[in-house]
Amino acid sequence: MAIAPPHEDTAPDPAHPRNGFDRFFEITARGSTLSREVRGGLATFFTMAYIVVLNPLILGGAVDGDGKKLAIPALAAATALVAGLMTILMGVVGRFPMALAAGLGVNALVAYEIAPQMTWADAMGLVVIEGVLIAILVLTGLRTAVFRAVPTQLKTAIGVGIGLFLTIIGLVDAGFVRRVPDAANTTVPVGLGISGKIVSWPLLVFVVGLLITIVLVVRRVRGAILIGILASTVLAIVVEAVANVGPSFVNGKPNPHGWALNVPELPKKVVDVPDLSLLGNFNVLDSWTRVGWLIPLMFVFTLLITDFFDTMGTMVAIGQEGNMLDERGTPPRAKEILLVDSIAAAAGGAASVSSNTSYVESAAGVAEGARTGVANLVTGVLFLLAMFLAPLSLVVPFEAASTALVVVGFLMMTAVRTIDWTDYEIAIPAFLTIALMPFTYSISNGIGAGIISFVVVKLAKGKAREIHPLLYGVAVLFVLYFLRGPIESVVL
């Protein structure tokens, strides 16, 4: 249901744009005003600004195949830079109120699955390749064909599974869920906190922060996730100042009661010249020689699947929110919107911050009245200003930022209601997709299991004609992916 913009005394006349700026962005033609666009741009920024903190923590907490990490301040600066530039580009070219930033879910895939098998430059090179492929799909019209190949409910299951995957990452990173020390001698592999108890200050900060965020979300407070991170961080700073908890590793020895990744202390400086050293740190060729052709091929495909399906859904959802879709359910300038999104994917890889994608949080700006790309100009400029606040990213511990992962996981989980669980032909593949992502700590495993089981079930029911021809090829690729161990032992 579309949300009407706040009432204003002077209604715009669609037939008479006020100036060239108005005419270019179609502000009056879409029934909006400059003040509505500014409010919408502000609302969108405050509902998604958490990514400037969260993306560096996800990528910065992982190591590549050479055991190297990416610097968190540089990640924060690059995350803000690419989000700002791509959001502005969407506003100017797509002229649609949909902001972009590093994609949650995709960044987890890059951090926890791709980078550990190669270098960071190699991993980001695969992201660049994926972005270029999506651009080709847009320009040739093949993107729609691939989009239609995967059943709608299976696409939904992919999003839900990624939500659960983000949730388990958040719970583990915060230390709320941990491996049981003697897991080999028990049927319970993981447990709550430390020995089944919440007995550390960081864990208490996480629990309190999560409850604060939940209350804000339930009360529909705009910017609830960001406010939750900030409130949790302030609490963490106070706790550290009083209790002197320290890091999770002291002199190389584990400290289970310590803070994960960052110790929450006030930085020596808040504003700094952004560290843009990660820009251009990508390599599109070395991964193929380091790990063979099959693994990079499957990772590129998995990135492509997890990336652009979300964008098409987000585009339609925002269009519905603002009553901007035509009779075929297509928003204005759809091709330009998809093209900018594909450029953003490649730009994210080129800047070492993972694929950038469209954010459904942009619906908050539409609810404030945004209908054009002008709102993106406001959001984009705010992201560029956030670049200079990168030192603040070192203040936020995982225990504070992980509250956002859990809540975002819930928001993504809500789409599960659209899956028909009475139809086993789609319900079983959807279930496997959703379950295997968190349980195997792998997005690609869930997608592969869902597609393979969908093809098998349809063939078993004698409904081969209901399977899109492209899915046969995709299923074969995933079979090769799951069997890559035996295949490599024979071929290599």
Short mmCIF file of C-alpha atoms in Angstrom, two decimals:
data_model
loop_
_atom_site.label_atom_id
_atom_site.label_comp_id
_atom_site.label_asym_id
_atom_site.label_seq_id
_atom_site.Cartn_x
_atom_site.Cartn_y
_atom_site.Cartn_z
CA MET A 1 0.00 0.00 0.00
CA ALA A 2 1.43 3.36 -1.01
CA ILE A 3 2.11 5.88 1.73
CA ALA A 4 0.94 9.38 0.96
CA PRO A 5 3.49 12.15 1.56
CA PRO A 6 2.85 14.61 4.39
CA HIS A 7 0.26 17.26 3.61
CA GLU A 8 1.53 20.58 2.30
CA ASP A 9 -0.44 23.73 1.72
CA THR A 10 0.67 24.27 -1.88
CA ALA A 11 0.06 21.28 -4.15
CA PRO A 12 2.43 21.12 -7.14
CA ASP A 13 1.00 21.44 -10.63
CA PRO A 14 2.36 18.51 -12.70
CA ALA A 15 1.83 20.39 -15.96
CA HIS A 16 4.08 23.31 -15.02
CA PRO A 17 7.64 22.51 -13.81
CA ARG A 18 9.09 25.45 -11.95
CA ASN A 19 12.60 25.43 -13.55
CA GLY A 20 15.12 23.28 -15.42
CA PHE A 21 16.12 21.43 -12.24
CA ASP A 22 12.47 20.59 -11.61
CA ARG A 23 12.02 19.51 -15.24
CA PHE A 24 15.11 17.26 -15.25
CA PHE A 25 14.21 15.42 -12.05
CA GLU A 26 10.46 15.55 -12.71
CA ILE A 27 9.81 16.79 -9.19
CA THR A 28 6.50 18.49 -9.95
CA ALA A 29 5.53 15.87 -12.54
CA ARG A 30 5.71 13.16 -9.87
CA GLY A 31 3.69 15.19 -7.39
CA SER A 32 6.59 16.04 -5.11
CA THR A 33 8.31 19.18 -3.82
CA LEU A 34 11.90 20.06 -3.02
CA SER A 35 11.21 20.04 0.73
CA ARG A 36 9.71 16.54 0.52
CA GLU A 37 12.77 15.31 -1.39
CA VAL A 38 15.13 16.78 1.22
CA ARG A 39 13.19 15.18 4.06
CA GLY A 40 13.10 11.91 2.19
CA GLY A 41 16.85 12.00 1.57
CA LEU A 42 17.53 12.63 5.25
CA ALA A 43 15.23 9.80 6.32
CA THR A 44 16.89 7.35 3.93
CA PHE A 45 20.37 8.25 5.18
CA PHE A 46 19.51 7.85 8.83
CA THR A 47 17.88 4.46 8.22
CA MET A 48 20.89 3.01 6.40
CA ALA A 49 23.90 4.95 7.73
CA TYR A 50 24.71 2.00 9.98
CA ILE A 51 26.40 0.35 6.99
CA VAL A 52 29.36 2.75 7.34
CA VAL A 53 30.03 1.09 10.70
CA LEU A 54 28.79 -2.42 9.98
CA ASN A 55 30.48 -3.12 6.64
CA PRO A 56 34.00 -2.41 7.98
CA LEU A 57 33.36 -4.66 10.97
CA ILE A 58 32.20 -7.55 8.77
CA LEU A 59 35.03 -7.25 6.24
CA GLY A 60 37.63 -6.13 8.77
CA GLY A 61 36.94 -9.11 11.02
CA ALA A 62 37.89 -11.67 8.37
CA VAL A 63 41.26 -12.77 6.99
CA ASP A 64 42.15 -13.76 3.45
CA GLY A 65 44.02 -16.84 2.28
CA ASP A 66 47.33 -15.19 3.20
CA GLY A 67 46.15 -14.35 6.71
CA LYS A 68 45.85 -10.62 6.03
CA LYS A 69 43.14 -8.22 7.20
CA LEU A 70 41.77 -5.01 5.72
CA ALA A 71 42.18 -1.83 7.80
CA ILE A 72 38.87 -0.83 9.36
CA PRO A 73 39.30 2.99 9.01
CA ALA A 74 40.11 2.55 5.31
CA LEU A 75 37.09 0.29 4.90
CA ALA A 76 34.85 2.85 6.61
CA ALA A 77 36.08 5.68 4.39
CA ALA A 78 35.74 3.64 1.18
CA THR A 79 32.32 2.35 2.21
CA ALA A 80 31.04 5.90 2.67
CA LEU A 81 32.71 7.13 -0.53
CA VAL A 82 31.25 4.47 -2.83
CA ALA A 83 27.82 4.67 -1.18
CA GLY A 84 27.79 8.44 -1.66
CA LEU A 85 28.94 8.41 -5.28
CA MET A 86 26.69 5.55 -6.37
CA THR A 87 23.65 6.98 -4.59
CA ILE A 88 24.20 10.31 -6.36
CA LEU A 89 24.67 8.48 -9.68
CA MET A 90 21.37 6.69 -9.14
CA GLY A 91 19.74 10.05 -8.49
CA VAL A 92 21.12 11.67 -11.64
CA VAL A 93 20.86 8.73 -14.07
CA GLY A 94 18.04 6.60 -12.62
CA ARG A 95 16.23 9.61 -11.08
CA PHE A 96 14.67 7.20 -8.62
CA PRO A 97 14.66 7.57 -4.81
CA MET A 98 16.69 4.42 -4.11
CA ALA A 99 20.03 4.69 -2.31
CA LEU A 100 22.91 2.23 -2.63
CA ALA A 101 25.64 0.96 -0.31
CA ALA A 102 27.64 -2.17 0.44
CA GLY A 103 25.21 -5.08 0.49
CA LEU A 104 24.60 -7.03 3.68
CA GLY A 105 24.79 -10.71 2.86
CA VAL A 106 27.06 -10.18 -0.11
CA ASN A 107 29.75 -8.70 2.14
CA ALA A 108 29.41 -11.72 4.41
CA LEU A 109 29.88 -14.01 1.43
CA VAL A 110 33.02 -12.13 0.40
CA ALA A 111 34.42 -12.03 3.94
CA TYR A 112 33.70 -15.55 5.14
CA GLU A 113 33.72 -17.66 1.99
CA ILE A 114 35.60 -16.03 -0.88
CA ALA A 115 38.51 -14.14 0.73
CA PRO A 116 39.73 -17.08 2.89
CA GLN A 117 40.49 -19.02 -0.30
CA MET A 118 42.51 -16.28 -2.00
CA THR A 119 43.77 -12.74 -1.40
CA TRP A 120 41.53 -9.74 -0.71
CA ALA A 121 42.52 -8.30 -4.10
CA ASP A 122 41.50 -11.54 -5.80
CA ALA A 123 38.16 -11.64 -3.94
CA MET A 124 37.36 -8.05 -4.85
CA GLY A 125 38.32 -8.81 -8.44
CA LEU A 126 35.57 -11.43 -8.55
CA VAL A 127 33.13 -8.78 -7.30
CA VAL A 128 34.22 -6.50 -10.16
CA ILE A 129 33.69 -9.34 -12.65
CA GLU A 130 30.22 -9.94 -11.21
CA GLY A 131 29.34 -6.25 -11.61
CA VAL A 132 30.50 -6.23 -15.21
CA LEU A 133 28.48 -9.36 -15.96
CA ILE A 134 25.35 -7.81 -14.46
CA ALA A 135 25.90 -4.71 -16.61
CA ILE A 136 26.12 -6.92 -19.70
CA LEU A 137 22.94 -8.70 -18.66
CA VAL A 138 21.19 -5.34 -18.34
CA LEU A 139 22.41 -4.02 -21.68
CA THR A 140 21.52 -7.23 -23.55
CA GLY A 141 18.19 -7.80 -21.82
CA LEU A 142 19.35 -11.15 -20.43
CA ARG A 143 19.00 -10.01 -16.83
CA THR A 144 15.24 -10.32 -17.04
CA ALA A 145 15.56 -13.82 -18.52
CA VAL A 146 17.81 -15.00 -15.68
CA PHE A 147 15.53 -13.30 -13.17
CA ARG A 148 12.53 -15.19 -14.52
CA ALA A 149 14.40 -18.52 -14.53
CA VAL A 150 14.43 -18.83 -10.74
CA PRO A 151 10.96 -19.31 -9.21
CA THR A 152 9.74 -16.29 -7.26
CA GLN A 153 9.33 -18.18 -4.00
CA LEU A 154 12.84 -19.59 -4.27
CA LYS A 155 14.15 -16.04 -4.66
CA THR A 156 12.28 -15.17 -1.50
CA ALA A 157 13.84 -18.13 0.28
CA ILE A 158 17.32 -16.90 -0.72
CA GLY A 159 16.64 -13.56 0.97
CA VAL A 160 15.24 -15.25 4.08
CA GLY A 161 18.22 -17.60 4.28
CA ILE A 162 20.64 -14.68 4.03
CA GLY A 163 18.72 -13.02 6.86
CA LEU A 164 19.22 -16.05 9.10
CA PHE A 165 22.87 -16.24 8.04
CA LEU A 166 23.36 -12.61 9.10
CA THR A 167 21.63 -13.38 12.39
CA ILE A 168 23.95 -16.26 13.25
CA ILE A 169 26.96 -14.14 12.27
CA GLY A 170 25.74 -11.40 14.59
CA LEU A 171 25.13 -13.77 17.49
CA VAL A 172 28.52 -15.44 17.05
CA ASP A 173 30.47 -12.20 16.57
CA ALA A 174 28.88 -10.80 19.73
CA GLY A 175 29.82 -13.94 21.65
CA PHE A 176 26.19 -14.63 22.50
CA VAL A 177 26.48 -17.98 20.70
CA ARG A 178 29.78 -19.84 21.12
CA ARG A 179 31.26 -23.24 20.44
CA VAL A 180 31.04 -25.58 23.40
CA PRO A 181 34.67 -26.18 24.51
CA ASP A 182 34.26 -29.97 24.52
CA ALA A 183 31.98 -30.05 21.47
CA ALA A 184 33.66 -33.25 20.24
CA ASN A 185 32.41 -35.08 23.33
CA THR A 186 28.84 -33.80 23.35
CA THR A 187 25.82 -33.69 21.08
CA VAL A 188 25.53 -29.92 21.64
CA PRO A 189 28.04 -28.10 19.37
CA VAL A 190 27.18 -24.54 20.45
CA GLY A 191 25.80 -22.89 23.54
CA LEU A 192 24.75 -19.59 25.11
CA GLY A 193 27.48 -17.18 26.12
CA ILE A 194 30.17 -18.48 28.45
CA SER A 195 29.28 -21.94 29.79
CA GLY A 196 25.62 -21.26 29.10
CA LYS A 197 25.56 -17.97 31.00
CA ILE A 198 25.73 -14.25 30.32
CA VAL A 199 28.61 -13.49 32.68
CA SER A 200 30.60 -10.80 30.86
CA TRP A 201 30.09 -7.08 30.41
CA PRO A 202 30.31 -7.22 26.59
CA LEU A 203 27.55 -9.85 26.46
CA LEU A 204 25.36 -7.71 28.70
CA VAL A 205 25.95 -4.71 26.42
CA PHE A 206 24.88 -6.80 23.43
CA VAL A 207 21.68 -7.99 25.14
CA VAL A 208 20.74 -4.51 26.33
CA GLY A 209 21.55 -3.00 22.94
CA LEU A 210 19.50 -5.61 21.14
CA LEU A 211 16.50 -4.96 23.39
CA ILE A 212 16.84 -1.20 22.82
CA THR A 213 16.94 -1.72 19.05
CA ILE A 214 13.95 -4.06 19.14
CA VAL A 215 11.90 -1.53 21.09
CA LEU A 216 12.81 1.21 18.62
CA VAL A 217 11.91 -0.99 15.64
CA VAL A 218 8.59 -2.00 17.20
CA ARG A 219 7.77 1.64 17.89
CA ARG A 220 8.64 2.44 14.23
CA VAL A 221 11.31 4.97 15.21
CA ARG A 222 13.06 6.19 12.08
CA GLY A 223 16.74 5.28 12.18
CA ALA A 224 16.10 2.60 14.82
CA ILE A 225 19.05 0.42 13.75
CA LEU A 226 21.53 3.29 13.74
CA ILE A 227 20.21 4.61 17.05
CA GLY A 228 20.54 1.11 18.50
CA ILE A 229 24.20 0.89 17.43
CA LEU A 230 24.95 4.35 18.83
CA ALA A 231 23.19 3.66 22.14
CA SER A 232 24.98 0.31 22.51
CA THR A 233 28.32 1.95 21.73
CA VAL A 234 27.80 4.67 24.33
CA LEU A 235 26.91 2.01 26.89
CA ALA A 236 29.99 0.02 25.90
CA ILE A 237 32.24 3.07 26.31
CA VAL A 238 30.85 3.70 29.80
CA VAL A 239 31.25 0.03 30.76
CA GLU A 240 34.84 -0.08 29.50
CA ALA A 241 35.72 3.14 31.33
CA VAL A 242 34.36 1.73 34.61
CA ALA A 243 35.17 -1.99 34.37
CA ASN A 244 38.33 -1.89 32.18
CA VAL A 245 37.30 -5.10 30.39
CA GLY A 246 39.98 -5.10 27.70
CA PRO A 247 40.20 -6.98 24.38
CA SER A 248 39.29 -10.59 23.71
CA PHE A 249 42.99 -11.42 23.34
CA VAL A 250 45.61 -10.20 25.81
CA ASN A 251 49.26 -10.88 25.00
CA GLY A 252 48.20 -13.56 22.56
CA LYS A 253 46.04 -15.37 25.11
CA PRO A 254 42.21 -15.54 24.82
CA ASN A 255 40.15 -13.46 27.20
CA PRO A 256 36.57 -14.78 26.89
CA HIS A 257 35.25 -11.84 28.93
CA GLY A 258 36.82 -9.23 26.62
CA TRP A 259 35.50 -7.13 23.75
CA ALA A 260 35.44 -8.61 20.27
CA LEU A 261 37.53 -6.77 17.62
CA ASN A 262 37.32 -3.19 18.96
CA VAL A 263 37.72 -2.00 22.54
CA PRO A 264 35.16 0.83 22.96
CA GLU A 265 37.30 3.80 23.90
CA LEU A 266 36.93 7.42 22.81
CA PRO A 267 39.20 8.08 19.82
CA LYS A 268 41.96 10.66 19.96
CA LYS A 269 40.29 12.44 17.06
CA VAL A 270 36.83 12.27 15.55
CA VAL A 271 37.43 13.92 12.18
CA ASP A 272 40.27 12.82 9.96
CA VAL A 273 41.36 12.86 6.35
CA PRO A 274 39.81 9.70 4.90
CA ASP A 275 42.13 6.78 4.20
CA LEU A 276 41.42 5.84 0.58
CA SER A 277 44.33 3.41 0.23
CA LEU A 278 42.00 0.51 -0.63
CA LEU A 279 40.74 2.10 -3.84
CA GLY A 280 41.85 0.09 -6.86
CA ASN A 281 43.15 -2.81 -4.76
CA PHE A 282 41.63 -5.59 -6.86
CA ASN A 283 42.85 -8.28 -9.25
CA VAL A 284 40.57 -10.01 -11.75
CA LEU A 285 42.96 -12.76 -12.92
CA ASP A 286 45.03 -14.23 -10.07
CA SER A 287 42.18 -16.08 -8.33
CA TRP A 288 41.65 -18.24 -11.42
CA THR A 289 45.22 -19.50 -11.30
CA ARG A 290 45.42 -19.78 -7.52
CA VAL A 291 42.35 -21.96 -6.85
CA GLY A 292 41.40 -23.16 -10.33
CA TRP A 293 38.57 -22.06 -12.59
CA LEU A 294 35.64 -23.84 -10.92
CA ILE A 295 35.68 -22.15 -7.51
CA PRO A 296 35.92 -18.55 -8.87
CA LEU A 297 33.23 -19.37 -11.44
CA MET A 298 30.84 -20.58 -8.74
CA PHE A 299 31.62 -17.63 -6.49
CA VAL A 300 30.96 -15.16 -9.32
CA PHE A 301 27.68 -16.92 -10.06
CA THR A 302 26.70 -16.93 -6.38
CA LEU A 303 27.52 -13.21 -6.10
CA LEU A 304 25.44 -12.55 -9.18
CA ILE A 305 22.46 -14.51 -7.85
CA THR A 306 22.53 -13.02 -4.35
CA ASP A 307 23.11 -9.50 -5.65
CA PHE A 308 20.78 -8.61 -8.47
CA PHE A 309 17.67 -10.50 -7.42
CA ASP A 310 17.50 -8.34 -4.30
CA THR A 311 17.81 -5.22 -6.42
CA MET A 312 14.90 -6.05 -8.70
CA GLY A 313 12.72 -6.83 -5.70
CA THR A 314 13.79 -3.64 -3.92
CA MET A 315 13.11 -1.56 -7.01
CA VAL A 316 9.57 -2.86 -7.29
CA ALA A 317 8.93 -2.57 -3.53
CA ILE A 318 10.00 1.10 -3.45
CA GLY A 319 7.97 1.81 -6.59
CA GLN A 320 4.91 0.29 -4.93
CA GLU A 321 5.50 2.32 -1.78
CA GLY A 322 5.47 5.56 -3.75
CA ASN A 323 2.83 4.56 -6.30
CA MET A 324 5.42 4.94 -9.06
CA LEU A 325 4.85 1.72 -11.04
CA ASP A 326 3.16 1.48 -14.42
CA GLU A 327 0.45 -1.01 -15.34
CA ARG A 328 3.09 -3.73 -15.85
CA GLY A 329 4.55 -3.18 -12.41
CA THR A 330 7.66 -1.42 -13.75
CA PRO A 331 9.10 1.80 -12.30
CA PRO A 332 10.16 4.69 -14.55
CA ARG A 333 13.62 4.42 -16.15
CA ALA A 334 13.94 0.78 -15.07
CA LYS A 335 16.86 0.04 -17.42
CA GLU A 336 18.83 3.02 -16.14
CA ILE A 337 18.13 2.00 -12.54
CA LEU A 338 19.42 -1.53 -13.14
CA LEU A 339 22.45 -0.26 -15.04
CA VAL A 340 23.51 2.04 -12.19
CA ASP A 341 23.03 -0.83 -9.75
CA SER A 342 25.37 -3.02 -11.82
CA ILE A 343 27.97 -0.22 -11.98
CA ALA A 344 27.70 0.05 -8.19
CA ALA A 345 28.43 -3.65 -7.81
CA ALA A 346 31.67 -3.31 -9.78
CA ALA A 347 32.58 -0.04 -8.03
CA GLY A 348 32.27 -1.70 -4.63
CA GLY A 349 34.73 -4.40 -5.66
CA ALA A 350 37.13 -1.85 -7.14
CA ALA A 351 37.12 0.03 -3.81
CA SER A 352 37.55 -3.19 -1.71
CA VAL A 353 34.23 -2.73 0.12
CA SER A 354 32.27 -5.55 -1.56
CA SER A 355 29.41 -5.22 -4.00
CA ASN A 356 27.18 -2.17 -3.58
CA THR A 357 23.48 -2.72 -4.05
CA SER A 358 20.13 -0.99 -3.62
CA TYR A 359 18.73 -0.62 -0.09
CA VAL A 360 15.12 -1.32 0.78
CA GLU A 361 15.55 1.18 3.64
CA SER A 362 15.04 3.78 0.91
CA ALA A 363 11.35 3.14 1.49
CA ALA A 364 11.72 5.31 4.60
CA GLY A 365 12.52 8.25 2.35
CA VAL A 366 9.56 7.46 0.09
CA ALA A 367 7.35 7.43 3.18
CA GLU A 368 8.58 10.97 3.87
CA GLY A 369 7.50 12.05 0.39
CA ALA A 370 10.54 11.36 -1.82
CA ARG A 371 9.61 10.51 -5.42
CA THR A 372 12.67 11.53 -7.44
CA GLY A 373 16.45 11.37 -7.59
CA VAL A 374 16.76 14.63 -5.67
CA ALA A 375 16.40 12.66 -2.45
CA ASN A 376 19.43 10.64 -3.54
CA LEU A 377 21.48 13.81 -3.90
CA VAL A 378 20.81 14.58 -0.24
CA THR A 379 21.55 11.02 0.92
CA GLY A 380 24.68 10.79 -1.22
CA VAL A 381 26.16 14.05 0.06
CA LEU A 382 25.62 12.90 3.66
CA PHE A 383 27.50 9.67 2.91
CA LEU A 384 30.39 11.66 1.46
CA LEU A 385 30.52 13.76 4.62
CA ALA A 386 30.54 10.56 6.69
CA MET A 387 33.87 9.69 5.02
CA PHE A 388 35.65 12.14 7.28
CA LEU A 389 34.31 10.43 10.43
CA ALA A 390 36.08 7.11 9.77
CA PRO A 391 38.00 7.14 13.13
CA LEU A 392 34.67 6.63 14.89
CA SER A 393 34.48 3.14 13.36
CA LEU A 394 37.25 2.00 15.74
CA VAL A 395 35.05 2.85 18.71
CA VAL A 396 32.23 0.43 17.86
CA PRO A 397 32.71 -3.13 19.21
CA PHE A 398 31.08 -6.16 17.63
CA GLU A 399 28.81 -6.40 20.65
CA ALA A 400 27.25 -3.05 19.67
CA ALA A 401 27.17 -3.44 15.88
CA SER A 402 25.94 -7.04 15.93
CA THR A 403 22.56 -5.88 17.23
CA ALA A 404 21.95 -4.52 13.71
CA LEU A 405 22.75 -7.88 12.12
CA VAL A 406 20.19 -9.65 14.27
CA VAL A 407 17.46 -7.07 13.61
CA VAL A 408 18.19 -6.91 9.87
CA GLY A 409 18.02 -10.71 9.88
CA PHE A 410 14.53 -10.46 11.36
CA LEU A 411 13.44 -7.91 8.76
CA MET A 412 14.65 -10.20 5.96
CA MET A 413 12.98 -13.18 7.64
CA THR A 414 9.51 -11.58 7.44
CA ALA A 415 9.33 -12.41 3.71
CA VAL A 416 8.99 -16.10 4.62
CA ARG A 417 5.22 -15.60 4.87
CA THR A 418 4.97 -15.31 1.08
CA ILE A 419 6.18 -18.89 0.53
CA ASP A 420 3.44 -21.51 0.06
CA TRP A 421 4.43 -24.12 2.64
CA THR A 422 1.54 -26.38 1.60
CA ASP A 423 3.11 -26.90 -1.84
CA TYR A 424 5.97 -29.34 -1.20
CA GLU A 425 7.35 -28.85 -4.71
CA ILE A 426 8.50 -25.36 -3.75
CA ALA A 427 8.41 -25.62 0.05
CA ILE A 428 11.12 -28.30 0.29
CA PRO A 429 13.64 -26.45 -1.95
CA ALA A 430 12.81 -23.22 -0.08
CA PHE A 431 13.35 -24.94 3.27
CA LEU A 432 16.72 -26.35 2.21
CA THR A 433 17.77 -22.94 0.91
CA ILE A 434 16.85 -21.24 4.17
CA ALA A 435 18.17 -23.91 6.54
CA LEU A 436 21.53 -24.64 4.96
CA MET A 437 22.72 -21.05 4.84
CA PRO A 438 23.01 -20.58 8.63
CA PHE A 439 23.58 -24.25 9.48
CA THR A 440 26.51 -24.64 7.06
CA TYR A 441 27.65 -21.01 7.42
CA SER A 442 27.43 -20.68 3.67
CA ILE A 443 25.19 -18.68 1.37
CA SER A 444 26.25 -20.60 -1.72
CA ASN A 445 25.45 -23.96 -0.12
CA GLY A 446 21.88 -22.83 0.53
CA ILE A 447 21.32 -21.49 -2.98
CA GLY A 448 22.82 -24.60 -4.55
CA ALA A 449 20.76 -26.99 -2.44
CA GLY A 450 17.58 -25.08 -3.24
CA ILE A 451 18.09 -25.04 -7.01
CA ILE A 452 19.25 -28.66 -7.24
CA SER A 453 16.36 -29.94 -5.10
CA PHE A 454 13.87 -27.84 -7.10
CA VAL A 455 15.02 -29.42 -10.37
CA VAL A 456 15.04 -32.94 -8.88
CA VAL A 457 11.56 -32.57 -7.35
CA LYS A 458 10.06 -31.22 -10.56
CA LEU A 459 11.62 -34.04 -12.60
CA ALA A 460 10.38 -36.62 -10.09
CA LYS A 461 6.85 -35.22 -10.45
CA GLY A 462 7.05 -35.40 -14.24
CA LYS A 463 6.96 -31.61 -14.58
CA ALA A 464 10.14 -31.05 -16.58
CA ARG A 465 8.37 -28.38 -18.66
CA GLU A 466 8.01 -26.20 -15.54
CA ILE A 467 11.79 -25.96 -15.22
CA HIS A 468 13.33 -23.04 -17.05
CA PRO A 469 16.12 -24.27 -19.39
CA LEU A 470 18.62 -21.99 -17.65
CA LEU A 471 18.01 -23.77 -14.35
CA TYR A 472 19.32 -27.06 -15.72
CA GLY A 473 22.66 -25.43 -16.42
CA VAL A 474 22.66 -23.70 -13.04
CA ALA A 475 21.86 -26.97 -11.26
CA VAL A 476 24.72 -28.73 -13.06
CA LEU A 477 27.12 -25.98 -12.02
CA PHE A 478 26.08 -26.35 -8.40
CA VAL A 479 26.46 -30.15 -8.57
CA LEU A 480 30.02 -29.55 -9.76
CA TYR A 481 30.46 -27.04 -6.94
CA PHE A 482 29.40 -29.54 -4.26
CA LEU A 483 31.55 -32.28 -5.83
CA ARG A 484 34.58 -30.07 -6.36
CA GLY A 485 36.57 -31.96 -3.71
CA PRO A 486 36.37 -35.37 -5.44
CA ILE A 487 36.64 -33.72 -8.85
CA GLU A 488 39.79 -31.82 -7.89
CA SER A 489 41.35 -35.00 -6.43
CA VAL A 490 40.83 -36.72 -9.78
CA VAL A 491 41.60 -33.85 -12.14
CA LEU A 492 44.45 -32.15 -10.27
#
